[in-house]
PDB file of C-alpha atoms in Angstrom:
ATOM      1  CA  UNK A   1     -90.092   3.104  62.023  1.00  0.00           C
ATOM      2  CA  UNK A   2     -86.241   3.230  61.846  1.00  0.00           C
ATOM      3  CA  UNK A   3     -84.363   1.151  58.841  1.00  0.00           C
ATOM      4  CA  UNK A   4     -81.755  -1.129  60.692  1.00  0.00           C
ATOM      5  CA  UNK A   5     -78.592  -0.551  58.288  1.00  0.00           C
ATOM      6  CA  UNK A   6     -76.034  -3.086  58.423  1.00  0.00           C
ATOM      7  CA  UNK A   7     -72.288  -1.667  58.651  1.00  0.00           C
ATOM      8  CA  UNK A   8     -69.957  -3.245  56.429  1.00  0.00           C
ATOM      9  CA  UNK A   9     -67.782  -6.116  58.347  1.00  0.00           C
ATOM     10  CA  UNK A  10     -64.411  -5.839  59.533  1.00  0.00           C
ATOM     11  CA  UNK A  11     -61.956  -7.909  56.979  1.00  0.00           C
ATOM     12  CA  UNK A  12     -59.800  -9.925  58.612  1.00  0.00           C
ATOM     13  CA  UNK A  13     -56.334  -8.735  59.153  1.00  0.00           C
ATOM     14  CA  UNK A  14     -55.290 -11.516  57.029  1.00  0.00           C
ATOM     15  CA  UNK A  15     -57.420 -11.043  54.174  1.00  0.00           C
ATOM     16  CA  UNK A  16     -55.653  -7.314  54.090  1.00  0.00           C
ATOM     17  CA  UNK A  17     -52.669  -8.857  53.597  1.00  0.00           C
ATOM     18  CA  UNK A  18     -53.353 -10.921  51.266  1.00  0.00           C
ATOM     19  CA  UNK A  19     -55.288  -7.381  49.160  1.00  0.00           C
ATOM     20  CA  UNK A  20     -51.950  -6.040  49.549  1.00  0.00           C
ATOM     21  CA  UNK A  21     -50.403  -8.862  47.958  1.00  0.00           C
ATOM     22  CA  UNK A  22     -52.398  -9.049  45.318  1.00  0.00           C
ATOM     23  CA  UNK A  23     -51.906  -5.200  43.938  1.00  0.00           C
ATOM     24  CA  UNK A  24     -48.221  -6.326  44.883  1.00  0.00           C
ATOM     25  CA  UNK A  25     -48.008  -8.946  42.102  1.00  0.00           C
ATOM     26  CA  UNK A  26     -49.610  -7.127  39.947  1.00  0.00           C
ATOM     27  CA  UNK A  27     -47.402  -4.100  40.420  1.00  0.00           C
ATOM     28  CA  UNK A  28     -44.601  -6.853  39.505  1.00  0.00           C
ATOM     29  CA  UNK A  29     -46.014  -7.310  36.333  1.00  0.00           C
ATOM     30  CA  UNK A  30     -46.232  -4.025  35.925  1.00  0.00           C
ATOM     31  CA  UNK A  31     -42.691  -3.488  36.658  1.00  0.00           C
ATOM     32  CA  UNK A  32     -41.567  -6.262  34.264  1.00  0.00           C
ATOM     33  CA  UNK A  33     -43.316  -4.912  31.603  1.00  0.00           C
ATOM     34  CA  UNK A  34     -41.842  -1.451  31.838  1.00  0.00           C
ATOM     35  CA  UNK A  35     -38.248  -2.694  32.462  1.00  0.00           C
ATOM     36  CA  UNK A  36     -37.996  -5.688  30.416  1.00  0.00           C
ATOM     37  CA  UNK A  37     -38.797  -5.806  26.474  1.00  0.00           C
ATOM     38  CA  UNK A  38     -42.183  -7.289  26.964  1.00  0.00           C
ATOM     39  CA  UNK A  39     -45.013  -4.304  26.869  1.00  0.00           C
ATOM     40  CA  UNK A  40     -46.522  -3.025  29.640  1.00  0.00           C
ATOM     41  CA  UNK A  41     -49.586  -4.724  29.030  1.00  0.00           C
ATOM     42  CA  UNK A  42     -48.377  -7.732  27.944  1.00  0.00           C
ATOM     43  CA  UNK A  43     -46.370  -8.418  31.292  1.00  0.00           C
ATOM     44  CA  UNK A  44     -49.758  -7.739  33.365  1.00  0.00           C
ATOM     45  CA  UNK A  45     -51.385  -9.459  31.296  1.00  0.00           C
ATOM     46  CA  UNK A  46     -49.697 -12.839  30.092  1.00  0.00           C
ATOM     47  CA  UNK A  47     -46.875 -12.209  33.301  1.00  0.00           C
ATOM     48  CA  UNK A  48     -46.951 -15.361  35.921  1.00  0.00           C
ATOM     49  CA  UNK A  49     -47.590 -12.808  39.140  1.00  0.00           C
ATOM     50  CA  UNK A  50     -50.916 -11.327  37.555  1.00  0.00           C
ATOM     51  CA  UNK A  51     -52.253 -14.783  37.079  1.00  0.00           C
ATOM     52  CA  UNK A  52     -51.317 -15.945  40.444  1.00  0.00           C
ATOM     53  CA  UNK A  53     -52.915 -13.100  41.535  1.00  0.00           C
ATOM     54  CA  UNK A  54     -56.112 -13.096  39.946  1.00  0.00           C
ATOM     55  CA  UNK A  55     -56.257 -16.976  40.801  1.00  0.00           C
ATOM     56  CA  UNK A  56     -55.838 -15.569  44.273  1.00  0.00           C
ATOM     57  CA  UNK A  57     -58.728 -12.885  44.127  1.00  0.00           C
ATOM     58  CA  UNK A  58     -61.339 -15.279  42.143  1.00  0.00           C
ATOM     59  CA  UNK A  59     -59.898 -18.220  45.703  1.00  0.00           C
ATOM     60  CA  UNK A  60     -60.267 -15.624  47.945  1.00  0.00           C
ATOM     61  CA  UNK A  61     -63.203 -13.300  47.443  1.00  0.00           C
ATOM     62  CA  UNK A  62     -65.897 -14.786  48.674  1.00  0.00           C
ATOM     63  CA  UNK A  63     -64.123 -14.265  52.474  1.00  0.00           C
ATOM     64  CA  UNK A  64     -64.091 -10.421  51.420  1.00  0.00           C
ATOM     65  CA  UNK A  65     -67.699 -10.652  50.730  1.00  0.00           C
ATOM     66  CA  UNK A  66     -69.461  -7.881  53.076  1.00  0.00           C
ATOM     67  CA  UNK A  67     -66.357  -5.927  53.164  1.00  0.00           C
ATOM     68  CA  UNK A  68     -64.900  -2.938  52.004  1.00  0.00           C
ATOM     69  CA  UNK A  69     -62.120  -5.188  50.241  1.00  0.00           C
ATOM     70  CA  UNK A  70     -64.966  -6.661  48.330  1.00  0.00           C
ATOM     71  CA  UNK A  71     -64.852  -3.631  45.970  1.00  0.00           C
ATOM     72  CA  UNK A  72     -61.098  -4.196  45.788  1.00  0.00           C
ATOM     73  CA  UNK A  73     -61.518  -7.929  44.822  1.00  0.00           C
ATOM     74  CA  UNK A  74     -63.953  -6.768  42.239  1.00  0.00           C
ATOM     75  CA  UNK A  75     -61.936  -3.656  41.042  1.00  0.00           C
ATOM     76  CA  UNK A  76     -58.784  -5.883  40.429  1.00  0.00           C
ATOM     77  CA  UNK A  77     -60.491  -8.938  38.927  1.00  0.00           C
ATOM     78  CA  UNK A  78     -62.172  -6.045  36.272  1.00  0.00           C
ATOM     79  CA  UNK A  79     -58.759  -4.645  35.335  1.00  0.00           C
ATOM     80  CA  UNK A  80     -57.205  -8.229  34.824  1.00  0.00           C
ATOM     81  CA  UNK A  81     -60.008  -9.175  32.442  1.00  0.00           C
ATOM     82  CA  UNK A  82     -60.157  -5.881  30.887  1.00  0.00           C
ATOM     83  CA  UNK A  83     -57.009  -4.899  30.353  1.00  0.00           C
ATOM     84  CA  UNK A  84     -56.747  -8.736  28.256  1.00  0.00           C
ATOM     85  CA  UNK A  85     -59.993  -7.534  26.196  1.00  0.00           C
ATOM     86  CA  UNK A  86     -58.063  -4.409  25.197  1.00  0.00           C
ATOM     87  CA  UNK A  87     -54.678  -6.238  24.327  1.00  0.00           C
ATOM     88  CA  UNK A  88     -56.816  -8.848  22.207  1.00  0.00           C
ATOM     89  CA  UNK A  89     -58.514  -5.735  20.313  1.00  0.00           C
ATOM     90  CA  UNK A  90     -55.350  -4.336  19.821  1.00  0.00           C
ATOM     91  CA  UNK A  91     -53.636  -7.908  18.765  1.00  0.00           C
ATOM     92  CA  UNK A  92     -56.519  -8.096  16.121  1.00  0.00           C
ATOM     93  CA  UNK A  93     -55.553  -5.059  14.873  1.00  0.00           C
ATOM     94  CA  UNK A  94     -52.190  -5.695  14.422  1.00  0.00           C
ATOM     95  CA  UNK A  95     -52.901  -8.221  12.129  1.00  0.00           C
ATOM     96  CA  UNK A  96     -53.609  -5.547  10.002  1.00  0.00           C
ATOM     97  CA  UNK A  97     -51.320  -3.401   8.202  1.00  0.00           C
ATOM     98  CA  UNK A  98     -53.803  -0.098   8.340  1.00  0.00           C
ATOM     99  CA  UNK A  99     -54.269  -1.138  11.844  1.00  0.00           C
ATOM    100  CA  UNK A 100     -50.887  -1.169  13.475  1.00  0.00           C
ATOM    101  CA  UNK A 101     -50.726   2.674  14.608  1.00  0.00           C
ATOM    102  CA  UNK A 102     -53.739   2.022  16.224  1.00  0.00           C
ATOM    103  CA  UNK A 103     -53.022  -0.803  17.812  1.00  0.00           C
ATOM    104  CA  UNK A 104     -49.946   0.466  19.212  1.00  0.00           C
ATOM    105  CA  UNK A 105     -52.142   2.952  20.724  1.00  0.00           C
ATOM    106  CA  UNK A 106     -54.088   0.904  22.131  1.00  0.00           C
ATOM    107  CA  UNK A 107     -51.474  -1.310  23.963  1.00  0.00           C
ATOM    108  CA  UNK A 108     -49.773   2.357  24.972  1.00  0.00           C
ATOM    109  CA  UNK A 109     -53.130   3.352  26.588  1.00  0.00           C
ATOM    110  CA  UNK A 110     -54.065  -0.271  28.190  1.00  0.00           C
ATOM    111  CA  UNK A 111     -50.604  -0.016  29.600  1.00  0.00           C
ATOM    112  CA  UNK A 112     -51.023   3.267  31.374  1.00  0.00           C
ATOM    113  CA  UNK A 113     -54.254   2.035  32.314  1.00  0.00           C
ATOM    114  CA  UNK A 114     -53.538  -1.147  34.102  1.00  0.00           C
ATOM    115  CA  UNK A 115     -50.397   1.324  36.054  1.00  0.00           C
ATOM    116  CA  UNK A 116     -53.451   4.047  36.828  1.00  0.00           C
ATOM    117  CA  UNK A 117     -55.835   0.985  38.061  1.00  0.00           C
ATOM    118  CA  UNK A 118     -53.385  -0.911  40.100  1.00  0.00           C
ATOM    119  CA  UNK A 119     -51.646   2.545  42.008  1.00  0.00           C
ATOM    120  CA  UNK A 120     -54.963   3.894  42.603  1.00  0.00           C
ATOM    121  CA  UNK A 121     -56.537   0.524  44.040  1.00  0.00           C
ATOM    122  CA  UNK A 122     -53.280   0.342  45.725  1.00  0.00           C
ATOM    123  CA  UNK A 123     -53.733   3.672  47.590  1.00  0.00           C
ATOM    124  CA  UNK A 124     -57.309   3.183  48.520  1.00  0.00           C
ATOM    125  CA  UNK A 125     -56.446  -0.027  50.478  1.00  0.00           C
ATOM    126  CA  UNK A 126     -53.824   1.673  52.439  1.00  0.00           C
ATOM    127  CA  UNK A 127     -56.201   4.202  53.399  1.00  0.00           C
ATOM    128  CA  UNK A 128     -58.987   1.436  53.651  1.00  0.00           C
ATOM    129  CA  UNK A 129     -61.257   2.640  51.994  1.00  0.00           C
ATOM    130  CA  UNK A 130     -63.765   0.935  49.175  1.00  0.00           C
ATOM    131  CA  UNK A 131     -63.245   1.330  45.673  1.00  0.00           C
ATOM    132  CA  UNK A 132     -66.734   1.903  44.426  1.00  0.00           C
ATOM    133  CA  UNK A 133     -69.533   3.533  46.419  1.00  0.00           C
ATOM    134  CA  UNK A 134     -73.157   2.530  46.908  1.00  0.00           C
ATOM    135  CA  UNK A 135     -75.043   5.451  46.598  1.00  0.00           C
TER     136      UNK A 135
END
């Protein structure tokens, strides 16, 4: 007997688009945080284009369900919420006199992070490919 695999659907040319704006604002935020005053991670994560775009991915992924922009969906909604976990760890922190170094580690690293996350998501949907693997 054969197994009858499924292969993944074929997004929408629309819902691509709309991937592509998503990295887009938040490669804005990005780009505010390194050129303004704000930090890094405090533009992605407080900055009006990475809300409207995670608004956009928790509106819009259920279309990308069965999809290889699923993973992307997932993989952008996970760096949104974890790059706010780290800059709350690091906030705590900073309330602390001991604890500022470290904290201003930790916004240094979430920063780089968040730029590492976004670019690479960014160039895996241009080659269209998934972001995670089921193996």
């Amino acid at each position: 007997m054969s197994e009858k695999t499924e292969a993944p659907a074929e997004p929408a040319p629309s819902l691509v688009t709309v991937t592509h704006l998503v990295y887009a604002l938040h490669a804005l935020s990005l780009l505010i945080g390194v050129t303004t005053a704000a930090t890094i991670v405090g533009a992605f994560v407080f900055g009006v284009p990475s809300i409207i775009a995670v608004v956009i991915n928790y509106a819009k992924r259920g279309e990308a369900r069965g999809t290889f922009l699923e993973s992307h969906f997932r993989w952008q909604i996970r760096t949104f919420w974890f790059a706010l976990l780290w800059f709350m760890v690091g906030a705590m922190l900073l309330a602390t006199f001991i604890g500022i170094p470290l904290a201003l580690v930790i916004f240094f690293a979430d920063g780089i992070w968040a730029i590492y996350r976004i670019g690479r998501g960014w160039l895996a949907l241009r080659d269209r490919k998934p972001m995670y693997t089921n193996n």
